[in-house]
Amino acid sequence: MTTVYFVRHAQPNCDNHDDATRELSEKGLKDRKLVSDFLMDKDIGLVFSSPYKRAVDTVSDFAERNNLPVITLDAFRERKVADGWLEDFQSFCQRQWENFHYKLFDGECLEEVQRRNILALEHILTKYKGQNIVVGSHGTALSTIINHYDKSFGYADFARIKDVMPWIVAFTFEGKECIQIRQFDLLSSQM
């Protein structure tokens, strides 16, 4: 069996509107220690991440404590909404969850985000079968992965986790078949 712990990043600095360079807030830097503590006894062999700074920084404390490199994979990046900052983000998100093909002119639809994330995940499952793996991720990207394996996960679930940072979702696989999904809100009790 292979277990992949997807780690949604800790709280970012929302004053930085650049998706790629948005760093963690002071609270996020503190809360990433919760991620390290949670993962410490999980016998992790590899740490991957979205290339976005907030995702890398969330898993880097754990990686450094365990002398593991953080391997960035562009396919695990967050959804591109648009070239600029979107003011009515909630309505946009709801519309995307209602129609996985909906996107703004210069953005990505959820189907595209899901496809590239699942392809990257399946590559890891094939190459590193039988290991315990961490992937630094994002709320939307991770939600589309859950939806791939559990079609009942939709907009209401996404809205519920909107402010849950950090958030860990553990997927257990036999080969490429997902046999279990467990969610952990590190700031409260297990979800």
Tab-separated table of N, CA and C in Angstrom, residues 7 10 27-42 58 61-62 65 165-168 184-188:
chain	number	residue	atom	x	y	z
A	7	VAL	N	-0.911	17.961	1.851
A	7	VAL	CA	-0.916	18.996	2.872
A	7	VAL	C	-1.322	20.316	2.233
A	10	ALA	N	-0.446	26.186	5.020
A	10	ALA	CA	-0.879	26.968	6.178
A	10	ALA	C	-1.314	28.364	5.702
A	27	LYS	N	1.219	33.584	11.357
A	27	LYS	CA	0.435	32.461	11.880
A	27	LYS	C	0.735	31.195	11.073
A	28	GLY	N	0.824	31.332	9.756
A	28	GLY	CA	1.125	30.192	8.901
A	28	GLY	C	2.484	29.579	9.200
A	29	LEU	N	3.480	30.452	9.433
A	29	LEU	CA	4.814	29.956	9.776
A	29	LEU	C	4.774	29.168	11.087
A	30	LYS	N	3.988	29.641	12.035
A	30	LYS	CA	3.843	28.942	13.316
A	30	LYS	C	3.088	27.620	13.123
A	31	ASP	N	1.992	27.665	12.355
A	31	ASP	CA	1.130	26.483	12.190
A	31	ASP	C	1.774	25.369	11.375
A	32	ARG	N	2.790	25.682	10.575
A	32	ARG	CA	3.430	24.613	9.805
A	32	ARG	C	4.132	23.620	10.724
A	33	LYS	N	4.423	24.038	11.943
A	33	LYS	CA	5.001	23.113	12.936
A	33	LYS	C	3.988	22.012	13.274
A	34	LEU	N	2.691	22.340	13.216
A	34	LEU	CA	1.656	21.325	13.441
A	34	LEU	C	1.728	20.242	12.368
A	35	VAL	N	2.025	20.667	11.138
A	35	VAL	CA	2.175	19.726	10.034
A	35	VAL	C	3.349	18.789	10.312
A	36	SER	N	4.477	19.376	10.705
A	36	SER	CA	5.665	18.565	11.010
A	36	SER	C	5.381	17.575	12.123
A	37	ASP	N	4.736	18.039	13.175
A	37	ASP	CA	4.431	17.162	14.306
A	37	ASP	C	3.502	16.025	13.888
A	38	PHE	N	2.500	16.332	13.066
A	38	PHE	CA	1.556	15.317	12.603
A	38	PHE	C	2.259	14.249	11.767
A	39	LEU	N	3.170	14.673	10.895
A	39	LEU	CA	3.816	13.753	9.958
A	39	LEU	C	4.981	12.970	10.554
A	40	MET	N	5.474	13.417	11.708
A	40	MET	CA	6.731	12.891	12.239
A	40	MET	C	6.750	11.369	12.409
A	41	ASP	N	5.657	10.744	12.777
A	41	ASP	CA	5.654	9.296	13.007
A	41	ASP	C	5.054	8.507	11.841
A	42	LYS	N	4.976	9.122	10.663
A	42	LYS	CA	4.317	8.488	9.518
A	42	LYS	C	5.282	7.770	8.573
A	58	THR	N	5.215	25.321	3.754
A	58	THR	CA	4.429	24.553	4.715
A	58	THR	C	5.042	23.180	4.973
A	61	ASP	N	9.536	22.660	6.713
A	61	ASP	CA	9.968	22.438	8.088
A	61	ASP	C	10.085	20.943	8.358
A	62	PHE	N	9.071	20.174	7.950
A	62	PHE	CA	9.115	18.712	8.119
A	62	PHE	C	10.280	18.120	7.330
A	65	ARG	N	13.637	18.842	9.008
A	65	ARG	CA	13.817	18.061	10.242
A	65	ARG	C	14.183	16.614	9.944
A	165	MET	N	-6.623	25.857	7.257
A	165	MET	CA	-5.217	25.894	6.840
A	165	MET	C	-4.340	25.826	8.088
A	166	PRO	N	-3.460	24.854	8.182
A	166	PRO	CA	-3.214	23.754	7.244
A	166	PRO	C	-4.284	22.676	7.363
A	167	TRP	N	-4.346	21.862	6.344
A	167	TRP	CA	-5.318	20.770	6.269
A	167	TRP	C	-4.616	19.604	5.595
A	168	ILE	N	-4.754	18.424	6.151
A	168	ILE	CA	-4.101	17.242	5.592
A	168	ILE	C	-5.156	16.220	5.189
A	184	PHE	N	-7.773	15.588	7.987
A	184	PHE	CA	-7.310	16.050	9.295
A	184	PHE	C	-7.218	17.577	9.315
A	185	ASP	N	-8.003	18.197	10.189
A	185	ASP	CA	-7.924	19.631	10.443
A	185	ASP	C	-7.008	19.771	11.657
A	186	LEU	N	-5.788	20.239	11.449
A	186	LEU	CA	-4.806	20.269	12.519
A	186	LEU	C	-5.101	21.325	13.571
A	187	LEU	N	-5.978	22.261	13.266
A	187	LEU	CA	-6.299	23.319	14.219
A	187	LEU	C	-7.502	22.972	15.092
A	188	SER	N	-8.152	21.859	14.788
A	188	SER	CA	-9.261	21.378	15.632
A	188	SER	C	-9.162	19.863	15.701
